[in-house]
Amino acid sequence: MRVVGGVGVEGVLRELAPQVLGYLARRNGQFDLCEDAVQEALLAAATQWPVDGVPANPRGWLITVATRRLTDQFRSESARRRREDSVAAMAGPEEMVAPGADVDAPPDSDDTLTLLFLCCHPAVTPASQVALTLRAVGGLTTAEIARAFMVPEATMAPRISRAKKSIKAAGSRFVMPPEEERADRLRVVLQVLYLIFNEGYTASSGEELQRVELTAEAIRLTRMLHELLPDDGEVAGLLALMLLTDSRRTARTTADGGLIPIDEQDRALWDRRQIEEGAALILRTLAQGAVGPYQLQAAIAAIHAEAPSTEETDWREILGLYLLLEKLVPNPMVTLNRAIALAQVEGPQAGLDLLATLDDDKNLTETHRLDAVRAHLFERAGELAKAHDHYLAAARRTTSLPEQRYLTAKAAGISGEKTGG
């Protein structure tokens, strides 16, 4: 594959995708048509550039090709009525002429933040926000997104199409949301990026525990957002959280893809560069004032990352941070994690007592996580029969095959202990 500036064609395209889409949408409106045109330009580049080489001005090349595709759409018979309604409201005829490949947008015209806000519009469902963000801002094709979430392309394509139609029906324009809406919209953007990362770090289903392409894309997009909003503590906190968490990636699986829990991982395999960057970032962020949930989670991740072992981890500090986090954003997953920390500080029975408060939470009891943590704490408490049953219950509930195999093996190991095998 040809490279430019040490970056492969794929990396160049993903970096330029939101810039090109933002440029077209700002000039022409009609986000849905612009997004389709940019996707066609990206596909053309992915086909031609590895053969012919990356052009001297790749951004201008993409703008030229995408604008020509957009012009074709405007001129097509099927778009005539749209053109009658909307083209007249655009700028003059010169807007319908593709710029030369050496023409670039003004240097201050990076519309990535506007694009992120648009993809995370409240009219769009959370699942579609994720898909649209990966396609429009991340530059992934529909097929790549479908593979990442293990659904057929025929399922993912309508989801993305519905998202674009929802944005259009809501009357959204390619502009930043009003000042009074930005904080709420930014929270949605961060949540979408967090969901993308989590799905990559521990895939919700399938043969693989991790989907590195998703974690890498989430980190890239969050880093981009941090560059656009360098003074936002929660953006910095989310980036730090991702870096610190992802630092454990190579130590989380065996050679055949099996799951290795954190207390059994070889910490020499953890990525020290990511740990140092994430820890420095959260340290600077915490010193700036008000603390949000992503910053607290990053601080917890930093304590784990810097501890030589599970036994030497500062669990009291982690427990205190989970208490703060639970007050800030009451959430059963936070309580679940607090139970783990509490068990480390006060013993497994204290953790089990806290878990009992979650038994009526349907969002949690329908997943494998509550059973998995309960099994671990019962095992620590020496109640092996109960641990065995909960490991099996957790294995039945998870749709991740590596997690299922790990939980089943834990149950089998306990059976061996009980029988003296």
XYZ file of N, CA and C in Angstrom, residues 9 12-13 16 20 24 37-50 52-69 98-104:
135
model
N -2.774 4.612 3.036
C -3.918 5.201 2.334
C -5.153 5.197 3.222
N -5.020 7.984 5.727
C -5.237 9.291 5.096
C -6.721 9.507 4.835
N -7.387 8.488 4.301
C -8.805 8.619 3.979
C -9.646 8.854 5.233
N -9.195 12.421 6.389
C -9.768 13.442 5.513
C -11.283 13.347 5.378
N -13.704 16.582 4.327
C -14.325 16.687 3.015
C -15.846 16.764 3.146
N -18.294 19.952 2.018
C -19.419 19.850 1.090
C -20.739 20.223 1.745
N -22.105 11.159 -1.462
C -21.081 11.551 -2.438
C -19.682 11.348 -1.887
N -19.487 11.667 -0.623
C -18.171 11.490 -0.015
C -17.824 10.012 0.066
N -18.789 9.166 0.411
C -18.521 7.734 0.456
C -18.072 7.209 -0.910
N -18.705 7.707 -1.972
C -18.291 7.282 -3.310
C -16.872 7.755 -3.612
N -16.534 8.962 -3.185
C -15.185 9.477 -3.407
C -14.153 8.659 -2.619
N -14.498 8.281 -1.389
C -13.587 7.477 -0.576
C -13.355 6.102 -1.208
N -14.414 5.513 -1.729
C -14.272 4.213 -2.387
C -13.407 4.332 -3.640
N -13.605 5.426 -4.399
C -12.785 5.640 -5.597
C -11.317 5.789 -5.223
N -11.059 6.534 -4.150
C -9.675 6.731 -3.708
C -9.067 5.422 -3.222
N -9.840 4.643 -2.474
C -9.334 3.374 -1.955
C -8.971 2.413 -3.079
N -9.627 2.567 -4.215
C -9.340 1.722 -5.380
C -8.152 2.250 -6.180
N -8.119 3.575 -6.394
C -7.132 4.168 -7.303
C -5.798 4.485 -6.643
N -5.824 5.003 -5.422
C -4.584 5.487 -4.825
C -3.540 4.396 -4.593
N -3.925 3.199 -4.136
C -2.890 2.160 -3.970
C -2.198 1.801 -5.284
N -2.195 4.083 -8.276
C -1.627 5.270 -8.927
C -0.795 6.144 -7.994
N -0.906 5.881 -6.695
C -0.225 6.731 -5.734
C -1.154 7.799 -5.180
N -0.858 8.275 -3.987
C -1.663 9.323 -3.360
C -1.374 10.650 -4.063
N -2.405 11.387 -4.494
C -2.161 12.664 -5.180
C -1.493 13.680 -4.270
N -0.906 14.697 -4.883
C -0.193 15.721 -4.112
C -1.116 16.431 -3.137
N -2.366 16.614 -3.538
C -3.356 17.264 -2.671
C -4.529 16.308 -2.484
N -4.402 15.321 -1.586
C -5.458 14.310 -1.456
C -6.814 14.901 -1.054
N -6.804 15.932 -0.220
C -8.070 16.547 0.201
C -8.766 17.196 -0.997
N -7.990 17.913 -1.799
C -8.573 18.533 -2.989
C -9.101 17.497 -3.966
N -8.370 16.371 -4.093
C -8.825 15.288 -4.980
C -10.173 14.758 -4.518
N -10.296 14.488 -3.228
C -11.556 13.961 -2.701
C -12.685 14.968 -2.854
N -12.401 16.243 -2.604
C -13.428 17.277 -2.755
C -13.898 17.331 -4.209
N -12.946 17.245 -5.144
C -13.295 17.294 -6.559
C -14.198 16.128 -6.943
N -13.783 14.921 -6.567
C -14.559 13.734 -6.951
C -15.924 13.737 -6.263
N -15.955 14.073 -4.979
C -17.230 14.080 -4.247
C -18.168 15.141 -4.807
N -17.633 16.309 -5.171
C -18.479 17.374 -5.718
C -19.053 16.959 -7.062
N -18.255 16.268 -7.867
C -18.779 15.779 -9.156
C -19.898 14.775 -8.943
N -19.703 13.878 -7.951
C -20.764 12.911 -7.649
C -22.018 13.652 -7.177
N -17.389 21.591 -9.907
C -16.404 20.969 -9.033
C -15.132 21.800 -9.014
N -14.548 22.035 -7.838
C -13.282 22.759 -7.783
C -12.157 21.911 -8.335
N -11.088 22.544 -8.747
C -9.929 21.807 -9.213
C -9.300 21.053 -8.063
N -8.509 20.040 -8.393
C -7.897 19.221 -7.358
C -6.904 19.989 -6.511
N -6.477 21.146 -6.978
C -5.538 21.951 -6.193
C -6.239 22.983 -5.338
N -7.587 22.985 -5.396
C -8.356 23.942 -4.610
C -8.650 23.324 -3.259
N -8.409 24.061 -2.206
C -8.647 23.547 -0.869
C -9.539 24.514 -0.115
